[in-house]
Amino acid sequence: MKKEILSVLREAGSYVSGQELCEMLQVSRTAVWKVISQLKEEGYEIEAVKNRGYRIVSSPDIMTEEEIGSRLHTAEMGQSCVCFEETDSTNTRAKQLAEEGMPHGTLVCAERQTMGKGRRGKGWSSPQGEAIYMSVLLRPRMLPAHASMLTLVMGLAAAQACNEILEEALGEKAPAVQIKWPNDLVLKGQKIAGILTELSAEVDYINHIVVGIGINVNTEQFPEEIARTAASLYQTAGRKFSRAELTARCMERLEACYQVFLQTEDLRALQGDYEKLLVNKGKTVRVLEPGHEYIGTALGINDKGELLIRREDGSVTAVYAGEVSVRGVYGYV
Ligand code: BTN
């Protein structure tokens, strides 16, 4: 009932009487009062005024099912939600929950990861309470070969969600979060998020896909090894954000982008929006293939999500995310 009370108070934006809450939720006044007391203990500031009712004043920055769920306006994404105070990796948990039969759209979050996974076997630094660590379980009926496009779908959705909250906080002067193809989000040239997509499939059948993303939201300081390339929304915007709110916005954008993606099972309808945010576009990049590298200009993506590179001889090559790494010539971007 916590989630429902929080939803009603949030939607109302002002006082809601105890009587109204009882009628809406079909419970007693004492039950409402008990839940309000529990919420206060968890750090919610809820004002209670005689003859007017309850009003939510502020919420703690916590990643709980109630805090995320009460901000969510989706049909599928995040409607089933599992939050951990601590876990090894939300991707690992999501894969396990997939095996146990959890539905498409299940969201798995954690306040802290003890074995956060990055790409290519690297780790992902996951300290307590300052960033988003989340994974979404998807069960699309499509060919396994199409699965890697979902990394781009998540990248676009998360970048749009970050830009929404940055614009609301800073107005038009807000710097834009951009996408560094295919897995990273960057802000002012520094990495603020990374995506790790894992697939469980047979040759022609997807069992499930887990798309995990770590977003540096309120991080004040990074470990020395990554301090030069990593940044957080807080460091750039100069203010902190509700991680649950950003998570809910990511789910809303993901639901919208995923619907568009499913219509054609490729990225043709998302290509325009993607390229608007593509930091590599028009840049000179170094393409690293196993045992071979070359320089070219990144032009954009094709409908399969491959990056189009104009090579020095004028020919255009489409590079596939799994096979290459793309770097800026003068740095990370
Ligand atoms: C990368 O840039 O290397 C990808 C990093 C992906 C990190 C996220 S955090 C949530 C999810 N759980 C994990 O163990 N990894 C992903």
Coordinates of C-alpha atoms and ligand atoms in Angstrom, one line a residue:
M1 CA 0.0 0.0 0.0
K2 CA 3.1 2.3 0.4
K3 CA 3.4 2.6 -3.4
E4 CA -0.3 3.5 -3.8
I5 CA -0.2 6.2 -1.1
L6 CA 2.9 7.7 -2.5
S7 CA 1.4 7.7 -6.0
V8 CA -1.8 9.4 -4.8
L9 CA 0.1 12.1 -2.8
R10 CA 2.5 12.7 -5.8
E11 CA -0.2 13.0 -8.4
A12 CA -2.2 15.3 -6.1
G13 CA 0.7 17.6 -5.5
S14 CA -1.2 19.1 -2.5
Y15 CA -3.2 17.8 0.5
V16 CA -5.2 14.6 0.3
S17 CA -7.5 13.9 3.2
G18 CA -7.3 10.7 5.2
Q19 CA -10.9 10.0 4.2
E20 CA -10.1 10.2 0.5
L21 CA -7.1 7.9 0.9
C22 CA -9.2 5.4 2.8
E23 CA -11.9 5.4 0.1
M24 CA -9.4 5.2 -2.7
L25 CA -7.5 2.3 -1.2
Q26 CA -10.4 0.6 0.6
V27 CA -8.6 0.5 3.9
S28 CA -9.1 1.9 7.4
R29 CA -7.9 5.3 8.7
T30 CA -5.6 3.4 11.1
A31 CA -4.1 1.5 8.2
V32 CA -3.3 4.7 6.3
W33 CA -1.8 6.3 9.4
K34 CA 0.4 3.3 10.0
V35 CA 1.8 3.4 6.4
I36 CA 2.3 7.2 6.7
S37 CA 4.3 6.6 9.9
Q38 CA 6.4 3.9 8.2
L39 CA 7.1 6.2 5.2
K40 CA 8.3 8.9 7.6
E41 CA 10.6 6.5 9.3
E42 CA 12.1 5.7 5.8
G43 CA 12.9 9.4 5.4
Y44 CA 9.8 10.8 3.6
E45 CA 8.7 14.2 4.8
I46 CA 4.9 14.1 4.9
E47 CA 3.0 16.9 6.4
A48 CA -0.3 16.2 8.2
V49 CA -2.6 19.1 8.7
K50 CA -5.9 18.9 10.5
N51 CA -9.0 19.2 8.2
R52 CA -6.8 19.2 5.1
G53 CA -5.0 15.8 5.2
Y54 CA -1.6 14.7 4.1
R55 CA 0.9 16.3 1.7
I56 CA 4.2 14.9 0.6
V57 CA 7.0 17.5 1.1
S58 CA 10.1 15.6 0.2
S59 CA 11.3 12.0 -0.6
P60 CA 14.6 10.3 0.3
D61 CA 16.9 9.4 -2.6
I62 CA 16.3 5.6 -2.3
M63 CA 15.9 2.9 -4.9
T64 CA 13.0 1.0 -3.6
E65 CA 10.1 -0.6 -5.5
E66 CA 7.7 1.9 -3.9
E67 CA 9.8 5.0 -4.7
I68 CA 10.3 3.9 -8.3
G69 CA 6.9 2.4 -8.8
S70 CA 5.0 5.4 -7.5
R71 CA 6.7 7.6 -10.2
L72 CA 6.1 5.1 -13.0
H73 CA 3.6 5.6 -15.9
T74 CA 4.3 2.5 -18.0
A75 CA 2.3 -0.5 -19.1
E76 CA 5.1 -3.0 -19.0
M77 CA 8.6 -1.7 -18.3
G78 CA 9.4 -1.7 -14.6
Q79 CA 5.9 -2.8 -13.6
S80 CA 7.5 -5.8 -12.1
C81 CA 10.4 -4.5 -10.0
V82 CA 12.9 -6.1 -7.7
C83 CA 15.2 -3.8 -5.6
F84 CA 18.2 -4.9 -3.6
E85 CA 20.1 -3.0 -0.9
E86 CA 23.2 -4.9 -2.1
T87 CA 23.7 -7.6 -4.7
D88 CA 26.5 -9.0 -6.8
S89 CA 25.3 -7.6 -10.1
T90 CA 21.8 -6.6 -11.2
N91 CA 22.5 -8.3 -14.6
T92 CA 23.3 -11.6 -12.8
R93 CA 20.1 -11.2 -10.7
A94 CA 18.0 -10.4 -13.7
K95 CA 19.2 -13.5 -15.5
Q96 CA 18.4 -15.6 -12.5
L97 CA 14.9 -14.0 -12.2
A98 CA 14.4 -14.7 -15.9
E99 CA 15.1 -18.4 -15.3
E100 CA 12.6 -18.3 -12.5
G101 CA 9.9 -17.0 -15.0
M102 CA 9.7 -13.3 -14.2
P103 CA 7.9 -11.4 -16.9
H104 CA 9.1 -9.2 -19.8
G105 CA 9.9 -5.7 -18.6
T106 CA 11.0 -6.8 -15.1
L107 CA 13.3 -4.1 -13.6
V108 CA 16.1 -5.1 -11.2
C109 CA 17.9 -2.4 -9.2
A110 CA 20.4 -2.2 -6.4
E111 CA 21.8 0.5 -4.1
R112 CA 25.2 -1.1 -4.4
Q113 CA 26.8 -4.0 -6.4
T114 CA 29.6 -6.1 -5.1
M115 CA 30.6 -7.6 -8.5
G116 CA 29.3 -5.0 -10.9
K117 CA 30.1 -6.1 -14.5
G118 CA 31.4 -3.9 -17.3
R119 CA 32.0 -4.9 -20.9
R120 CA 34.7 -7.2 -22.0
G121 CA 35.1 -8.8 -18.6
K122 CA 35.9 -5.5 -16.8
G123 CA 34.3 -4.6 -13.5
W124 CA 31.9 -1.7 -12.9
S125 CA 32.6 0.4 -9.8
S126 CA 29.3 0.4 -7.9
P127 CA 29.5 2.2 -4.5
Q128 CA 26.5 2.7 -2.3
G129 CA 23.7 5.0 -3.0
E130 CA 25.1 7.5 -5.5
A131 CA 24.4 5.9 -8.9
I132 CA 21.8 3.9 -10.7
Y133 CA 22.6 0.2 -11.2
M134 CA 19.7 -1.4 -13.1
S135 CA 18.9 -4.2 -15.5
V136 CA 15.8 -4.8 -17.5
L137 CA 14.6 -8.3 -18.5
L138 CA 13.3 -8.5 -22.1
R139 CA 11.6 -11.4 -23.8
P140 CA 11.3 -10.4 -27.4
R141 CA 10.1 -12.8 -30.1
M142 CA 12.8 -12.1 -32.6
L143 CA 16.0 -13.5 -34.0
P144 CA 19.1 -13.6 -31.7
A145 CA 21.1 -11.8 -34.3
H146 CA 18.9 -8.7 -33.7
A147 CA 19.5 -8.6 -30.0
S148 CA 22.5 -6.3 -30.0
M149 CA 20.2 -3.5 -31.3
L150 CA 18.6 -3.4 -27.9
T151 CA 21.8 -1.8 -26.5
L152 CA 21.2 1.1 -28.8
V153 CA 17.5 1.2 -27.9
M154 CA 18.4 1.4 -24.2
G155 CA 21.1 4.0 -24.9
L156 CA 18.7 6.3 -26.7
A157 CA 16.0 5.9 -24.1
A158 CA 18.4 6.6 -21.2
A159 CA 20.0 9.6 -23.0
Q160 CA 16.6 11.1 -23.6
A161 CA 15.6 10.5 -20.0
C162 CA 18.8 12.2 -18.7
N163 CA 18.2 15.1 -21.0
E164 CA 14.6 15.5 -19.8
I165 CA 15.7 15.9 -16.2
L166 CA 18.7 18.1 -17.0
E167 CA 16.5 20.4 -19.0
E168 CA 13.9 20.6 -16.3
A169 CA 16.6 21.5 -13.8
L170 CA 18.8 23.8 -15.9
G171 CA 16.5 25.0 -18.7
E172 CA 17.7 25.6 -22.2
K173 CA 21.3 26.0 -21.1
A174 CA 21.4 22.4 -20.0
P175 CA 24.3 20.5 -21.6
A176 CA 23.1 17.4 -23.6
V177 CA 23.8 13.9 -22.7
Q178 CA 25.0 12.2 -25.9
I179 CA 25.5 8.6 -27.0
K180 CA 29.0 7.2 -27.7
W181 CA 28.2 4.3 -30.0
P182 CA 27.3 1.7 -29.0
N183 CA 27.4 1.4 -25.2
D184 CA 28.2 4.6 -23.5
L185 CA 26.5 7.9 -22.6
V186 CA 28.7 10.9 -22.4
L187 CA 28.3 14.4 -21.0
K188 CA 30.7 17.1 -22.0
G189 CA 33.0 14.4 -23.4
Q190 CA 33.1 12.3 -20.2
K191 CA 31.4 9.0 -19.6
I192 CA 28.3 9.1 -17.4
A193 CA 26.8 5.7 -18.2
G194 CA 27.7 2.3 -19.6
I195 CA 25.4 -0.4 -20.9
L196 CA 26.0 -4.2 -20.8
T197 CA 23.6 -6.4 -22.8
E198 CA 23.6 -10.1 -22.1
L199 CA 21.7 -12.7 -24.2
S200 CA 20.4 -16.2 -23.4
A201 CA 19.5 -17.9 -26.7
E202 CA 19.4 -20.9 -28.9
V203 CA 20.6 -20.7 -32.5
D204 CA 17.2 -19.2 -33.7
Y205 CA 15.4 -18.5 -30.5
I206 CA 15.9 -15.9 -27.7
N207 CA 15.2 -17.2 -24.2
H208 CA 15.7 -13.7 -22.7
I209 CA 17.8 -10.6 -22.9
V210 CA 19.1 -8.6 -20.0
V211 CA 20.0 -5.0 -20.7
G212 CA 21.9 -3.5 -17.8
I213 CA 22.9 0.2 -17.4
G214 CA 24.9 2.0 -14.8
I215 CA 24.3 5.8 -14.6
N216 CA 26.5 8.1 -12.6
V217 CA 23.9 10.3 -11.1
N218 CA 25.0 11.9 -7.8
T219 CA 28.6 10.6 -7.7
E220 CA 30.9 13.3 -6.1
Q221 CA 34.2 11.6 -6.6
F222 CA 35.4 8.7 -8.8
P223 CA 38.2 6.2 -8.0
E224 CA 41.5 7.5 -9.4
E225 CA 41.7 4.9 -12.3
I226 CA 38.5 6.3 -13.9
A227 CA 38.5 9.9 -12.6
R228 CA 39.9 11.3 -15.9
T229 CA 37.2 9.8 -18.1
A230 CA 34.1 9.4 -15.8
A231 CA 31.7 12.1 -14.7
S232 CA 28.3 12.3 -13.1
L233 CA 25.2 14.4 -13.7
Y234 CA 25.8 16.0 -10.3
Q235 CA 29.3 17.2 -11.3
T236 CA 28.0 18.8 -14.5
A237 CA 24.7 20.1 -13.3
G238 CA 25.8 21.2 -9.9
R239 CA 22.8 19.6 -8.2
K240 CA 21.7 16.2 -7.2
F241 CA 18.8 14.2 -8.8
S242 CA 16.3 11.6 -7.6
R243 CA 17.7 8.3 -8.9
A244 CA 14.2 6.8 -8.7
E245 CA 12.8 9.6 -10.8
L246 CA 15.5 9.1 -13.4
T247 CA 14.9 5.4 -13.3
A248 CA 11.2 5.8 -13.9
R249 CA 11.8 8.2 -16.8
C250 CA 14.3 5.7 -18.3
M251 CA 11.5 3.0 -18.2
E252 CA 9.0 5.3 -19.8
R253 CA 11.4 6.2 -22.6
L254 CA 12.5 2.6 -23.0
E255 CA 8.8 1.5 -23.4
A256 CA 8.3 4.1 -26.1
C257 CA 11.5 3.3 -28.0
Y258 CA 11.0 -0.4 -27.7
Q259 CA 7.5 -0.2 -29.2
V260 CA 8.9 1.7 -32.2
F261 CA 11.8 -0.8 -32.5
L262 CA 9.5 -3.8 -32.5
Q263 CA 7.4 -2.5 -35.4
T264 CA 10.2 -3.2 -37.8
E265 CA 12.6 -5.1 -35.6
D266 CA 15.3 -2.7 -36.5
L267 CA 16.3 0.9 -35.9
R268 CA 15.1 2.6 -39.0
A269 CA 12.4 4.6 -37.2
L270 CA 14.7 5.5 -34.3
Q271 CA 17.7 6.4 -36.5
G272 CA 16.9 10.1 -36.7
D273 CA 16.5 10.6 -32.9
Y274 CA 19.6 8.4 -32.3
E275 CA 21.8 10.4 -34.7
K276 CA 20.8 13.7 -33.1
L277 CA 22.4 12.4 -29.9
L278 CA 25.3 10.5 -31.5
V279 CA 28.5 12.1 -30.2
N280 CA 30.6 10.3 -32.8
K281 CA 28.7 11.7 -35.8
G282 CA 31.0 13.7 -38.1
K283 CA 34.0 12.9 -35.9
T284 CA 37.3 11.4 -36.9
V285 CA 37.5 8.0 -35.2
R286 CA 40.0 5.2 -34.8
V287 CA 38.3 1.8 -35.5
L288 CA 40.0 -1.1 -33.7
E289 CA 39.4 -4.5 -35.3
P290 CA 41.2 -7.6 -34.0
G291 CA 44.8 -7.3 -35.3
H292 CA 44.0 -4.2 -37.5
E293 CA 43.0 -0.6 -37.0
Y294 CA 42.1 2.3 -39.3
I295 CA 41.0 5.9 -39.1
G296 CA 37.8 7.2 -40.7
T297 CA 34.9 9.6 -40.2
A298 CA 31.8 8.3 -38.4
L299 CA 28.7 9.2 -40.5
G300 CA 25.8 7.8 -38.5
I301 CA 24.1 4.4 -38.0
N302 CA 22.3 2.2 -40.4
D303 CA 19.0 0.4 -39.7
K304 CA 20.8 -2.5 -38.1
G305 CA 22.5 -0.2 -35.7
E306 CA 26.0 -0.6 -37.3
L307 CA 28.2 2.5 -37.3
L308 CA 28.9 3.8 -40.8
I309 CA 32.6 4.9 -41.3
R310 CA 33.8 6.8 -44.3
R311 CA 37.4 5.5 -44.8
E312 CA 40.3 7.5 -46.1
D313 CA 39.8 6.1 -49.6
G314 CA 36.2 7.3 -49.7
S315 CA 34.5 3.9 -49.2
V316 CA 31.9 3.5 -46.5
T317 CA 32.1 0.5 -44.1
A318 CA 29.4 -0.5 -41.7
V319 CA 31.0 -1.7 -38.4
Y320 CA 29.3 -4.1 -36.1
A321 CA 29.5 -3.4 -32.3
G322 CA 30.6 -6.9 -31.3
E323 CA 33.6 -6.9 -33.5
V324 CA 35.2 -3.5 -33.1
S325 CA 36.0 -0.8 -30.7
V326 CA 35.7 2.9 -31.7
R327 CA 37.8 5.6 -30.1
G328 CA 38.2 9.3 -30.7
V329 CA 41.5 10.1 -32.3
Y330 CA 42.5 12.6 -29.6
G331 CA 40.8 11.0 -26.6
Y332 CA 37.9 9.0 -25.4
V333 CA 35.2 10.6 -27.6
Ligands
BTN1 C1 30.5 -0.7 -19.5 O1 30.5 0.5 -19.8 O2 31.5 -1.4 -19.5 C2 29.1 -1.3 -19.2 C3 28.8 -1.1 -17.7 C4 27.4 -1.7 -17.3 C5 27.2 -1.5 -15.8 C6 25.8 -1.9 -15.4 S1 25.5 -1.5 -13.7 C7 24.0 -2.4 -13.8 C8 24.2 -3.6 -14.6 N1 24.8 -4.6 -13.7 C9 26.0 -5.0 -14.0 O3 26.7 -5.8 -13.4 N2 26.5 -4.2 -15.0 C10 25.4 -3.4 -15.5

